[in-house]
XYZ file of C-alpha atoms in Angstrom:
722
model
C 0.163 0.076 -0.092
C 2.756 2.233 0.922
C 4.752 1.678 -2.300
C 1.628 2.089 -4.212
C 1.077 5.522 -2.547
C 4.737 6.765 -3.276
C 4.228 5.911 -6.940
C 1.019 8.019 -7.148
C 3.306 10.924 -5.592
C 5.953 10.454 -7.810
C 3.657 10.771 -10.954
C 1.827 13.836 -9.434
C 5.407 15.442 -8.789
C 6.558 14.654 -12.331
C 3.043 16.107 -13.695
C 3.736 19.076 -11.609
C 7.261 19.649 -12.993
C 7.032 18.356 -16.389
C 5.276 21.551 -17.766
C 7.981 23.916 -16.116
C 10.866 21.985 -17.799
C 9.030 21.383 -21.261
C 9.663 24.047 -23.915
C 6.119 25.362 -25.247
C 5.033 26.469 -28.807
C 2.057 28.812 -29.047
C -0.701 29.713 -31.472
C -1.626 33.145 -33.046
C -4.327 33.602 -35.185
C -7.239 35.415 -36.929
C -10.828 34.789 -37.815
C -12.576 36.364 -40.305
C -15.848 35.857 -42.599
C -15.620 33.937 -45.434
C -17.499 36.013 -47.710
C -16.880 39.713 -46.429
C -13.583 39.080 -44.893
C -14.793 41.177 -42.114
C -13.099 40.083 -38.564
C -15.057 37.935 -36.367
C -14.742 39.006 -32.554
C -15.617 36.642 -30.005
C -15.309 33.345 -31.991
C -14.306 30.230 -29.802
C -11.114 28.578 -30.415
C -10.611 25.162 -29.135
C -7.376 22.900 -29.026
C -8.627 19.608 -29.671
C -7.082 16.884 -27.072
C -6.429 19.635 -24.589
C -7.953 21.768 -22.177
C -6.520 24.757 -24.053
C -8.544 27.541 -25.822
C -9.411 31.177 -26.766
C -11.546 33.598 -28.117
C -10.929 36.097 -30.800
C -10.658 39.504 -29.968
C -12.302 42.969 -31.781
C -9.798 42.447 -34.511
C -10.342 38.727 -34.828
C -6.961 38.014 -33.454
C -6.575 35.354 -30.784
C -3.712 33.559 -28.951
C -3.014 30.434 -27.149
C 0.320 29.822 -25.309
C 1.914 26.993 -23.324
C 1.110 24.079 -25.817
C 3.393 21.035 -25.998
C 4.818 20.591 -29.226
C 3.240 18.273 -31.651
C 0.648 17.645 -34.025
C -3.038 19.132 -32.950
C -6.235 20.404 -34.635
C -8.104 23.358 -33.519
C -11.836 24.011 -34.053
C -12.980 27.507 -34.521
C -16.586 28.264 -34.095
C -19.176 31.157 -33.733
C -22.873 31.191 -33.475
C -24.757 31.756 -36.885
C -21.492 30.327 -38.587
C -20.696 26.808 -39.354
C -17.546 25.383 -37.291
C -14.114 24.667 -38.841
C -11.505 22.264 -37.757
C -7.855 23.103 -38.932
C -4.806 21.040 -38.473
C -1.767 22.468 -37.175
C 1.654 21.686 -35.924
C 3.433 22.968 -33.012
C 7.131 23.306 -32.461
C 9.396 24.184 -29.499
C 9.826 27.912 -28.991
C 7.701 28.558 -32.196
C 4.835 30.464 -32.690
C 2.424 29.010 -35.407
C 0.494 31.630 -37.298
C -2.943 30.307 -38.731
C -6.079 32.360 -40.448
C -9.271 30.723 -40.424
C -12.560 31.836 -42.318
C -16.060 30.628 -41.194
C -19.014 30.535 -43.751
C -22.358 32.218 -42.398
C -25.180 29.834 -42.224
C -29.021 30.959 -41.763
C -29.477 27.534 -39.687
C -27.511 25.997 -37.057
C -26.614 22.519 -38.608
C -23.900 21.481 -35.901
C -23.209 24.062 -33.130
C -20.871 23.495 -30.589
C -22.503 22.072 -27.038
C -21.326 21.266 -23.476
C -24.330 19.473 -22.266
C -23.424 15.931 -23.517
C -20.127 15.991 -21.403
C -19.530 19.057 -19.566
C -16.704 19.721 -22.095
C -17.253 21.227 -25.709
C -18.037 18.982 -28.509
C -19.969 19.395 -31.762
C -23.549 18.384 -31.539
C -23.034 15.363 -34.449
C -20.357 13.786 -32.037
C -22.652 13.733 -28.908
C -23.876 10.180 -27.905
C -27.132 11.739 -26.548
C -30.108 13.599 -28.301
C -29.582 17.245 -28.158
C -31.230 20.259 -29.688
C -29.980 23.923 -29.636
C -31.732 27.064 -29.969
C -29.391 29.988 -31.169
C -29.432 33.533 -30.234
C -30.652 34.300 -34.012
C -33.634 32.408 -33.601
C -34.641 33.910 -30.048
C -33.909 37.422 -32.093
C -36.290 36.649 -34.986
C -39.058 35.340 -32.583
C -38.911 38.524 -30.697
C -38.967 36.585 -27.524
C -40.282 38.298 -24.671
C -39.095 35.504 -22.065
C -37.466 31.926 -22.001
C -40.804 30.008 -22.316
C -41.255 31.741 -25.981
C -37.475 31.451 -26.907
C -37.850 27.200 -25.999
C -41.730 26.675 -27.015
C -40.921 25.301 -30.637
C -37.509 23.235 -30.018
C -38.214 19.666 -31.003
C -39.824 17.707 -28.498
C -40.418 20.265 -25.959
C -43.545 22.011 -24.916
C -45.157 23.532 -22.070
C -48.163 23.030 -19.725
C -48.733 26.253 -18.118
C -45.210 27.613 -17.148
C -43.860 23.850 -16.487
C -41.599 22.422 -19.294
C -41.714 19.113 -20.846
C -39.138 17.124 -22.648
C -40.750 14.175 -24.574
C -43.685 13.995 -22.069
C -41.345 14.271 -18.897
C -43.339 16.444 -16.685
C -46.963 16.896 -17.356
C -48.511 19.172 -15.022
C -47.797 19.413 -11.303
C -49.784 22.771 -10.283
C -46.047 24.310 -10.377
C -44.607 22.380 -7.630
C -41.345 20.467 -8.974
C -40.071 19.962 -12.457
C -38.669 16.956 -14.013
C -36.308 18.805 -16.167
C -33.335 20.817 -14.639
C -32.359 24.296 -15.556
C -29.056 25.455 -15.853
C -27.700 29.044 -16.007
C -23.983 28.651 -17.721
C -24.128 25.156 -16.217
C -25.238 26.330 -12.850
C -28.670 24.899 -11.258
C -31.484 28.135 -10.722
C -34.416 26.300 -9.511
C -35.984 27.590 -6.209
C -34.831 25.561 -3.416
C -38.619 25.045 -1.786
C -40.704 24.925 -4.538
C -38.222 23.773 -7.528
C -40.093 26.129 -9.808
C -38.120 28.079 -12.540
C -38.117 31.838 -13.080
C -38.691 32.339 -16.960
C -38.222 35.978 -16.606
C -34.703 35.442 -14.568
C -32.899 37.299 -17.486
C -33.407 39.465 -20.673
C -33.338 37.846 -23.923
C -30.535 40.009 -25.079
C -28.369 38.084 -22.888
C -29.027 34.663 -24.149
C -25.740 33.337 -26.499
C -27.728 29.966 -27.170
C -29.978 27.236 -25.166
C -29.039 23.778 -24.921
C -31.704 20.984 -24.788
C -30.803 17.483 -23.564
C -33.438 15.113 -23.825
C -33.513 12.142 -21.602
C -31.857 11.388 -17.905
C -29.066 13.634 -17.377
C -28.194 13.130 -13.580
C -24.689 11.455 -14.150
C -23.125 14.813 -14.719
C -25.740 17.196 -13.491
C -27.488 15.542 -10.435
C -30.718 15.968 -9.274
C -33.667 17.021 -11.360
C -32.102 15.997 -14.542
C -34.963 13.171 -14.604
C -36.539 13.808 -17.980
C -33.825 16.298 -19.607
C -31.609 19.277 -19.142
C -32.089 22.924 -20.533
C -28.860 24.908 -20.389
C -28.704 28.894 -21.107
C -25.660 30.113 -22.299
C -25.099 33.616 -21.523
C -23.221 35.917 -24.048
C -19.526 36.548 -22.856
C -18.391 40.303 -22.895
C -17.868 41.760 -25.952
C -14.185 42.502 -27.163
C -15.239 46.055 -27.861
C -17.550 48.356 -26.503
C -21.273 47.730 -27.683
C -24.721 48.685 -26.847
C -27.501 46.553 -27.668
C -31.309 47.282 -27.088
C -34.600 45.947 -27.980
C -38.222 46.584 -27.719
C -41.461 44.823 -28.073
C -44.807 45.434 -28.187
C -47.878 43.450 -28.652
C -51.750 44.086 -28.910
C -53.975 41.293 -28.027
C -56.858 40.735 -30.349
C -60.474 40.325 -29.856
C -61.767 36.872 -28.744
C -63.251 34.764 -31.426
C -66.971 35.038 -29.993
C -68.448 38.330 -29.131
C -69.945 36.996 -25.988
C -66.279 36.292 -24.524
C -65.754 40.174 -24.579
C -65.102 41.327 -20.972
C -63.563 44.695 -21.516
C -62.499 47.003 -24.022
C -59.968 44.781 -26.059
C -58.338 47.991 -27.724
C -56.678 48.367 -24.522
C -54.978 45.009 -23.810
C -51.404 44.831 -24.804
C -47.944 44.259 -23.364
C -44.597 45.944 -23.918
C -40.801 44.555 -23.149
C -37.846 47.069 -23.131
C -34.154 45.474 -22.667
C -30.851 47.461 -23.181
C -27.201 45.907 -22.539
C -23.886 47.337 -22.608
C -20.841 45.306 -22.965
C -17.000 45.874 -23.089
C -13.530 44.485 -22.354
C -11.251 46.814 -20.688
C -7.620 45.097 -20.560
C -8.002 41.912 -18.868
C -11.476 42.527 -17.464
C -14.840 41.948 -19.613
C -18.055 42.943 -18.550
C -21.842 43.076 -19.543
C -24.594 44.838 -17.746
C -28.395 44.437 -18.774
C -31.613 45.553 -17.736
C -35.291 44.971 -18.949
C -38.815 45.840 -17.892
C -42.050 43.718 -19.222
C -45.233 44.983 -18.429
C -48.835 43.776 -19.386
C -52.384 44.398 -19.184
C -52.929 40.431 -19.748
C -55.405 39.290 -21.952
C -57.593 37.722 -19.063
C -58.787 39.244 -15.415
C -56.308 39.009 -12.950
C -53.359 38.445 -15.984
C -51.738 41.927 -15.721
C -48.153 42.043 -14.570
C -44.920 44.005 -13.971
C -41.499 42.139 -14.399
C -38.027 43.734 -13.962
C -34.576 42.172 -13.958
C -31.092 43.689 -13.944
C -28.176 41.079 -14.989
C -24.291 41.554 -14.727
C -21.383 39.369 -16.360
C -17.824 39.962 -15.341
C -14.575 37.890 -16.257
C -11.080 38.609 -15.881
C -8.667 36.565 -18.023
C -5.379 36.017 -16.281
C -1.897 34.792 -18.015
C -1.446 31.159 -18.546
C -5.118 30.927 -19.456
C -6.707 31.430 -15.875
C -9.895 32.703 -16.100
C -12.410 34.234 -13.219
C -16.196 34.516 -14.050
C -18.953 35.686 -11.876
C -22.379 36.608 -12.791
C -25.601 38.146 -10.772
C -29.125 38.466 -11.887
C -32.283 39.989 -10.049
C -35.646 40.073 -10.912
C -38.813 41.271 -9.370
C -42.434 40.389 -10.517
C -45.663 41.484 -9.588
C -48.681 39.694 -11.337
C -52.158 38.368 -10.703
C -52.751 34.432 -11.067
C -55.508 33.370 -13.117
C -56.161 29.958 -11.675
C -59.444 29.264 -13.569
C -62.098 30.912 -15.605
C -65.414 31.959 -14.603
C -67.070 29.492 -16.831
C -66.782 28.262 -20.364
C -69.094 31.248 -21.679
C -66.472 33.793 -19.730
C -63.225 32.326 -20.151
C -61.300 35.332 -20.044
C -62.941 36.391 -16.507
C -62.580 35.044 -12.908
C -64.982 34.418 -10.169
C -64.909 37.698 -8.111
C -63.565 35.594 -4.899
C -60.305 35.589 -7.045
C -60.155 39.220 -8.204
C -57.261 39.695 -5.507
C -55.337 36.835 -6.526
C -51.982 38.844 -7.054
C -48.449 38.117 -5.546
C -44.799 39.267 -5.747
C -41.814 37.247 -6.336
C -38.015 38.497 -5.799
C -35.112 36.391 -7.109
C -31.478 36.958 -6.844
C -29.125 34.516 -8.879
C -25.486 34.565 -8.158
C -22.556 32.278 -9.293
C -18.746 32.721 -9.457
C -16.182 30.224 -11.117
C -12.638 29.953 -11.390
C -10.860 27.704 -14.269
C -7.290 27.025 -13.454
C -5.441 24.986 -16.785
C -2.420 23.687 -14.907
C -1.091 22.051 -18.157
C -2.437 21.373 -21.679
C -3.969 18.102 -20.471
C -5.129 18.961 -16.765
C -7.316 21.885 -15.522
C -9.511 22.662 -12.562
C -12.916 24.314 -12.185
C -14.361 25.918 -9.208
C -17.867 27.189 -8.729
C -20.015 28.636 -5.986
C -23.542 29.965 -6.482
C -26.763 30.944 -4.752
C -30.504 31.151 -5.676
C -32.558 33.313 -3.078
C -36.245 33.462 -3.783
C -38.915 35.007 -1.774
C -42.870 34.815 -2.783
C -45.345 37.217 -1.531
C -49.313 36.435 -1.372
C -48.878 33.297 -3.253
C -52.097 31.951 -2.182
C -54.131 34.708 -2.114
C -53.505 35.829 1.873
C -51.062 37.340 3.680
C -48.228 34.580 2.936
C -45.423 34.545 5.858
C -43.331 33.146 3.501
C -39.414 33.257 4.434
C -36.764 33.689 1.896
C -35.770 30.306 0.144
C -32.044 29.819 -0.261
C -30.380 27.327 -2.250
C -26.397 27.067 -2.354
C -24.107 25.317 -4.345
C -20.752 24.513 -4.765
C -18.594 22.358 -7.280
C -15.216 21.283 -8.118
C -14.506 19.787 -11.333
C -11.403 18.302 -12.815
C -10.751 17.646 -16.804
C -7.723 15.518 -17.491
C -6.704 14.080 -20.884
C -3.942 11.475 -19.852
C -3.825 10.608 -23.217
C -5.129 11.472 -26.568
C -7.795 8.816 -26.547
C -9.055 9.590 -23.158
C -11.101 12.620 -21.668
C -11.848 12.482 -18.262
C -14.173 14.790 -16.269
C -14.878 14.306 -12.511
C -15.558 16.441 -9.673
C -17.881 16.365 -6.613
C -21.067 18.610 -6.114
C -22.595 19.960 -2.915
C -26.173 21.723 -2.556
C -27.963 23.095 0.343
C -31.499 23.897 0.149
C -33.901 25.565 2.640
C -37.380 26.795 2.685
C -39.465 28.228 5.619
C -43.115 29.218 5.444
C -46.272 28.602 7.559
C -47.554 26.543 4.859
C -44.830 23.680 4.648
C -42.936 24.588 8.011
C -39.148 25.090 8.001
C -37.231 22.366 6.389
C -33.270 21.901 5.018
C -31.810 19.463 2.877
C -28.780 18.671 1.103
C -27.113 16.869 -1.617
C -23.321 15.558 -2.038
C -22.462 14.083 -5.350
C -19.169 12.792 -6.494
C -19.055 11.968 -10.233
C -16.676 10.743 -13.126
C -17.039 10.093 -16.880
C -14.650 8.925 -19.222
C -14.885 9.442 -22.945
C -12.688 6.947 -24.956
C -11.648 7.552 -28.392
C -11.741 3.530 -29.298
C -11.077 4.437 -32.981
C -10.889 8.015 -34.876
C -14.494 7.740 -35.642
C -15.841 5.729 -32.581
C -16.252 7.193 -29.064
C -17.330 5.211 -26.013
C -18.173 7.356 -22.760
C -18.931 5.576 -19.346
C -19.745 7.502 -16.387
C -21.130 7.241 -12.752
C -22.515 9.443 -10.083
C -23.254 8.726 -6.367
C -25.708 11.134 -4.254
C -26.693 11.310 -0.915
C -29.733 13.247 -0.010
C -30.493 14.118 3.289
C -33.153 15.854 4.835
C -32.503 17.247 8.002
C -34.070 15.514 10.676
C -36.044 13.452 7.940
C -35.668 11.176 5.080
C -32.171 9.974 3.608
C -31.710 8.670 0.437
C -28.567 6.872 -1.477
C -28.751 7.448 -5.449
C -26.625 5.830 -8.086
C -26.745 7.381 -11.761
C -24.670 5.289 -13.980
C -24.163 6.087 -17.851
C -23.312 4.411 -21.028
C -23.074 5.942 -24.605
C -21.308 5.389 -28.120
C -20.942 7.672 -31.014
C -19.908 6.172 -34.430
C -19.328 8.170 -37.464
C -18.844 5.400 -40.149
C -18.908 8.041 -42.889
C -18.002 11.823 -42.653
C -21.643 12.901 -43.243
C -23.263 10.359 -40.766
C -22.992 9.818 -37.162
C -24.766 6.776 -35.266
C -25.422 7.440 -31.238
C -26.711 5.205 -28.422
C -27.060 5.734 -24.754
C -28.269 4.171 -21.481
C -28.607 6.179 -18.100
C -30.211 6.842 -15.077
C -31.650 9.887 -13.814
C -33.244 10.963 -10.402
C -35.332 13.634 -9.022
C -35.706 14.277 -5.042
C -39.215 15.437 -4.022
C -39.192 19.305 -3.228
C -40.087 20.772 0.199
C -43.268 21.811 -1.261
C -44.345 18.535 -2.395
C -43.299 16.782 0.837
C -45.037 19.200 3.282
C -47.385 21.805 1.890
C -50.337 22.299 3.688
C -52.887 25.151 2.108
C -56.141 25.520 0.658
C -56.786 26.932 -2.506
C -60.076 27.676 -3.716
C -62.082 24.594 -2.859
C -59.224 22.144 -2.656
C -56.975 21.312 -0.061
C -53.211 20.239 -0.507
C -52.197 17.559 1.963
C -48.739 16.877 3.062
C -46.887 13.299 2.094
C -43.571 13.531 4.121
C -42.872 10.016 2.803
C -42.390 10.777 -0.813
C -39.436 8.877 -2.280
C -37.260 10.178 -4.969
C -38.392 9.237 -8.691
C -35.876 7.987 -11.038
C -35.659 6.664 -14.507
C -33.777 4.654 -16.760
C -33.520 6.428 -20.471
C -32.638 4.358 -23.557
C -31.891 6.377 -26.777
C -30.643 5.424 -30.260
C -30.267 7.691 -33.104
C -28.746 8.782 -36.296
C -27.699 12.027 -37.827
C -26.986 12.252 -41.380
C -26.035 15.086 -43.992
C -27.346 14.380 -47.229
C -25.645 17.928 -48.375
C -23.802 20.623 -46.513
C -27.273 22.437 -46.419
C -29.498 19.648 -45.511
C -29.331 17.017 -42.609
C -31.643 14.582 -40.812
C -31.776 13.402 -37.097
C -33.646 10.543 -36.237
C -33.831 9.054 -32.661
C -36.007 6.447 -30.843
C -36.108 6.478 -27.103
C -37.569 5.010 -24.164
C -37.925 6.267 -20.614
C -38.864 3.743 -17.743
C -39.739 5.788 -14.547
C -40.225 4.558 -11.178
C -42.048 6.277 -8.152
C -42.863 9.031 -10.498
C -44.336 12.117 -8.249
C -47.620 13.169 -9.801
C -50.312 15.312 -8.122
C -53.307 13.028 -6.907
C -56.463 14.646 -7.148
C -59.620 13.634 -5.074
C -62.392 15.688 -5.988
C -64.831 13.803 -3.452
C -62.958 14.809 -0.649
C -61.778 18.170 -2.304
C -57.976 17.015 -1.579
C -54.713 17.404 -3.497
C -51.808 15.348 -2.606
C -48.204 14.583 -4.317
C -47.941 10.765 -4.530
C -45.458 8.237 -6.378
C -46.547 6.332 -9.305
C -45.164 2.682 -9.206
C -43.982 2.496 -12.585
C -44.644 4.519 -15.885
C -43.320 4.727 -19.267
C -42.842 7.423 -22.173
C -41.409 5.950 -25.431
C -41.474 6.907 -29.167
C -39.862 8.354 -32.052
C -38.402 11.967 -32.605
C -37.310 13.431 -36.349
C -35.622 16.499 -37.186
C -34.905 17.738 -40.174
C -33.010 21.107 -41.558
C -32.904 22.368 -45.056
C -31.376 25.854 -46.176
C -30.107 26.645 -49.611
C -28.915 29.795 -50.898
C -29.880 30.776 -54.503
C -28.746 33.702 -56.664
C -31.299 34.999 -59.343
C -30.570 38.088 -61.471
C -28.054 39.084 -58.822
C -30.078 38.864 -55.887
C -29.570 36.227 -53.129
C -32.321 34.324 -52.130
C -32.335 32.134 -49.121
C -35.259 29.895 -48.034
C -34.979 27.287 -45.189
C -36.874 24.957 -43.425
C -36.875 23.308 -40.194
C -39.323 20.424 -39.481
C -39.593 18.251 -36.288
C -41.953 15.578 -35.180
C -42.179 13.845 -31.581
C -44.410 10.628 -31.250
C -44.828 9.495 -27.951
C -46.835 6.769 -26.003
C -46.944 7.733 -22.337
C -48.577 5.263 -19.873
C -49.230 4.397 -16.252
C -48.127 0.821 -16.164
C -49.949 -0.065 -13.102
C -53.298 0.857 -14.541
C -52.384 0.896 -18.043
C -53.687 4.506 -18.492
C -52.390 7.576 -20.317
C -50.106 9.745 -17.787
C -52.000 13.240 -17.300
C -51.247 16.627 -19.330
C -49.264 14.734 -22.009
C -50.146 15.015 -25.874
C -48.936 12.159 -27.743
C -47.613 14.017 -30.674
C -45.636 17.234 -31.053
C -44.882 18.824 -34.421
C -43.077 21.951 -35.430
C -42.619 23.760 -39.022
C -40.377 26.584 -38.899
C -39.997 28.396 -42.521
C -37.925 31.380 -43.482
C -37.297 33.403 -46.571
C -34.488 35.820 -46.906
C -34.098 38.308 -49.661
C -31.600 40.871 -48.789
C -32.704 42.882 -45.810
C -35.974 41.036 -45.832
C -36.645 38.056 -43.876
C -39.953 36.677 -43.807
C -41.009 33.706 -41.256
C -43.558 31.253 -41.226
C -44.148 28.892 -37.747
C -46.546 26.113 -37.108
C -46.653 24.414 -33.803
C -48.984 21.044 -33.287
C -49.743 19.279 -30.187
C -52.385 16.534 -30.341
C -55.255 16.328 -27.962
C -54.240 15.623 -24.329
C -55.978 12.451 -23.488
C -56.195 12.492 -19.429
C -56.245 15.657 -16.904
C -56.908 15.793 -13.265
C -59.629 18.297 -12.668
C -62.334 18.111 -15.313
C -61.724 14.892 -17.060
C -65.120 15.281 -19.103
C -64.712 18.742 -20.435
C -64.267 18.403 -24.135
C -60.481 18.907 -24.996
C -58.847 19.880 -28.622
C -55.172 19.652 -30.087
C -53.152 22.500 -30.172
C -52.691 24.337 -33.663
C -50.922 27.762 -33.718
C -49.613 29.548 -36.774
C -47.194 32.422 -36.368
C -45.863 34.882 -39.168
C -43.231 37.466 -38.925
C -41.680 39.919 -41.078
C -37.917 41.430 -39.944
C -36.086 44.170 -42.134
C -32.680 45.071 -41.357
C -31.248 48.180 -42.184
C -27.630 48.663 -41.333
C -27.447 47.620 -37.798
C -30.964 48.246 -36.935
C -34.034 45.308 -37.221
C -37.495 46.284 -37.679
C -39.777 43.645 -36.685
C -43.494 43.080 -37.185
C -45.606 39.917 -36.803
C -48.869 38.058 -35.532
C -48.830 35.339 -33.061
C -51.654 32.892 -33.223
C -52.615 34.100 -36.686
C -56.142 32.529 -36.826
C -57.088 33.107 -33.270
C -57.233 29.497 -32.482
C -58.682 28.435 -28.924
C -56.730 26.133 -27.162
C -56.575 25.447 -23.063
C -53.360 23.147 -22.268
C -54.820 23.012 -18.497
C -58.299 22.879 -17.655
C -60.212 26.534 -17.722
C -57.211 28.450 -19.140
C -56.997 29.469 -22.571
C -53.793 30.324 -24.564
C -53.736 33.964 -25.787
C -55.908 35.168 -28.535
C -54.455 36.279 -31.897
C -51.734 39.169 -31.082
C -50.252 41.686 -33.215
C -46.308 42.552 -32.495
C -43.871 45.439 -33.514
C -40.446 45.368 -32.393
C -37.167 47.207 -33.154
C -33.562 45.932 -32.185
C -30.132 46.843 -32.890
C -26.662 47.591 -31.583
C -24.052 50.615 -31.556
């Protein structure tokens, strides 16, 4: 044993002194637009097979130091451009010069993602099913919040404000989500309810959103049961830049005159955001502020929402980087629980006219990345989410702030060119206190490790394992294991095959276990004995490029759930209680295809593009052989665009099949979702003028009982940068 320990110590000492004795080389390079030749500030550069990387400055220049001599590949990527891989050779004490040109693309075909393995990789090299929503798509839609940004992603749909990835969550009355929401890789759920704040940052701050489908607990821990959503914020700009956006919407008249409840010409919403970013030497900063206000389209549907964010990073010598982020949001809004009646769907009962509440939330994180050598780096992270709700249940709330605090240490090690090992330990402390559920504290402690092995040049295998200890102080203790295995094989340069099997889990939130409150005519009853829900997820897929402008992604999936937490409703006794469903299954097929082809006619460039997705699912409570509630069987999206010079016309269609089973009014008539949206954007220099119509045909749809989605809405907007 002592001999083995001495060998390990010698290896560590050798690794430490090796970098000091070795003669390094470096890379100096530039990145430019292939068509215009203009520099591309902010382009991301990664040295494959190492933990080293950089980003281009305002003039498109970048520099990467301390690289061992040898042959490498660098990957250069940027949002709205095709990623490019370049072969280079590094010599001792030499500088290698490289110039890279990127081709602009209207559709993100194979963007760089991090959700698959906590390291950067191309989408077609991942062994799990992922989708990406780009900043360009968010801007084109004039998204006012994260729900609008995500609503047309493949396999994603919302029931109320609860997100479903391939039918994962259903609807649990706002308590607990079976999807994990991350901000730059940091969990941001409320520690007592598990709810997400979809208004926590302005859409201007978003660089891209990644969606992992299926269990992701091996690397991401609790709540990654049915999937993970990672919102990646923009880094500070290399040069001073002011960005701004304004969106205004007017709600149209109801389909039937009998539904009119007020002067509908006065129903509207507005959103204004401004952001400033600049690099000052080694310090980069981005600060943003936004205001979103609306009269609502229903009674007690009005709201005022404010948010302020700041992101700061410092680049030190030898690649060390420190990043901090802060986001504060204030929301005052009404709660439309259910309509007054089918003939008055936009009104509420007089007893609910005072259903208003306030929410304050503060998100903080700080990260430190230390590359100790080209093949080894450490990352440290501490974070906090503080939320407080007021008047949430229509009376004086007596709710203390909920506080979630987290910390993580992660090591990235490349011991050999064929192995990339990611390991670390994560700690999460959650606390909540209110007269409705008492005072409770719980914590998670979870070590994890994953190895991505390049078996062959075109074959990668991934094996990972995580152990979590969940302890509710003076209460339940659970030990949870989350293994995962995946492969990605590229038999041809244009085709990749993937497969994965993994486990996920989610411990019940404080509210799901202990909430005791009366809402309208229903009483919520506590269930302290709720067990953690778990899932085994199986996924197999194919991604093929027919041409550089047309690809297809096909996947089949199966998620086997155990102890699924669902809201149980007893209408006879007027009770709601969260209970475990013994066994459940969601399985299906998902197809996505993207096509875009520039055409030149009489000197003008025409660029049509099409993005189509279809998700077909069968979801079932295996004990009763009945469909799970609040889940459609089919989801489909069609997104088309036609670019001619400065004009961009877009037409979108979203479909969800009729929901088979609901909780409260199971005999009420239900219909499928069929929404058409049209938009026309005109780009003049650095300004974009926007106009459009959401729900073009004024279709009436209620995903939950007695809650209609917005009617036809007319939208105008202006966005620009200076």
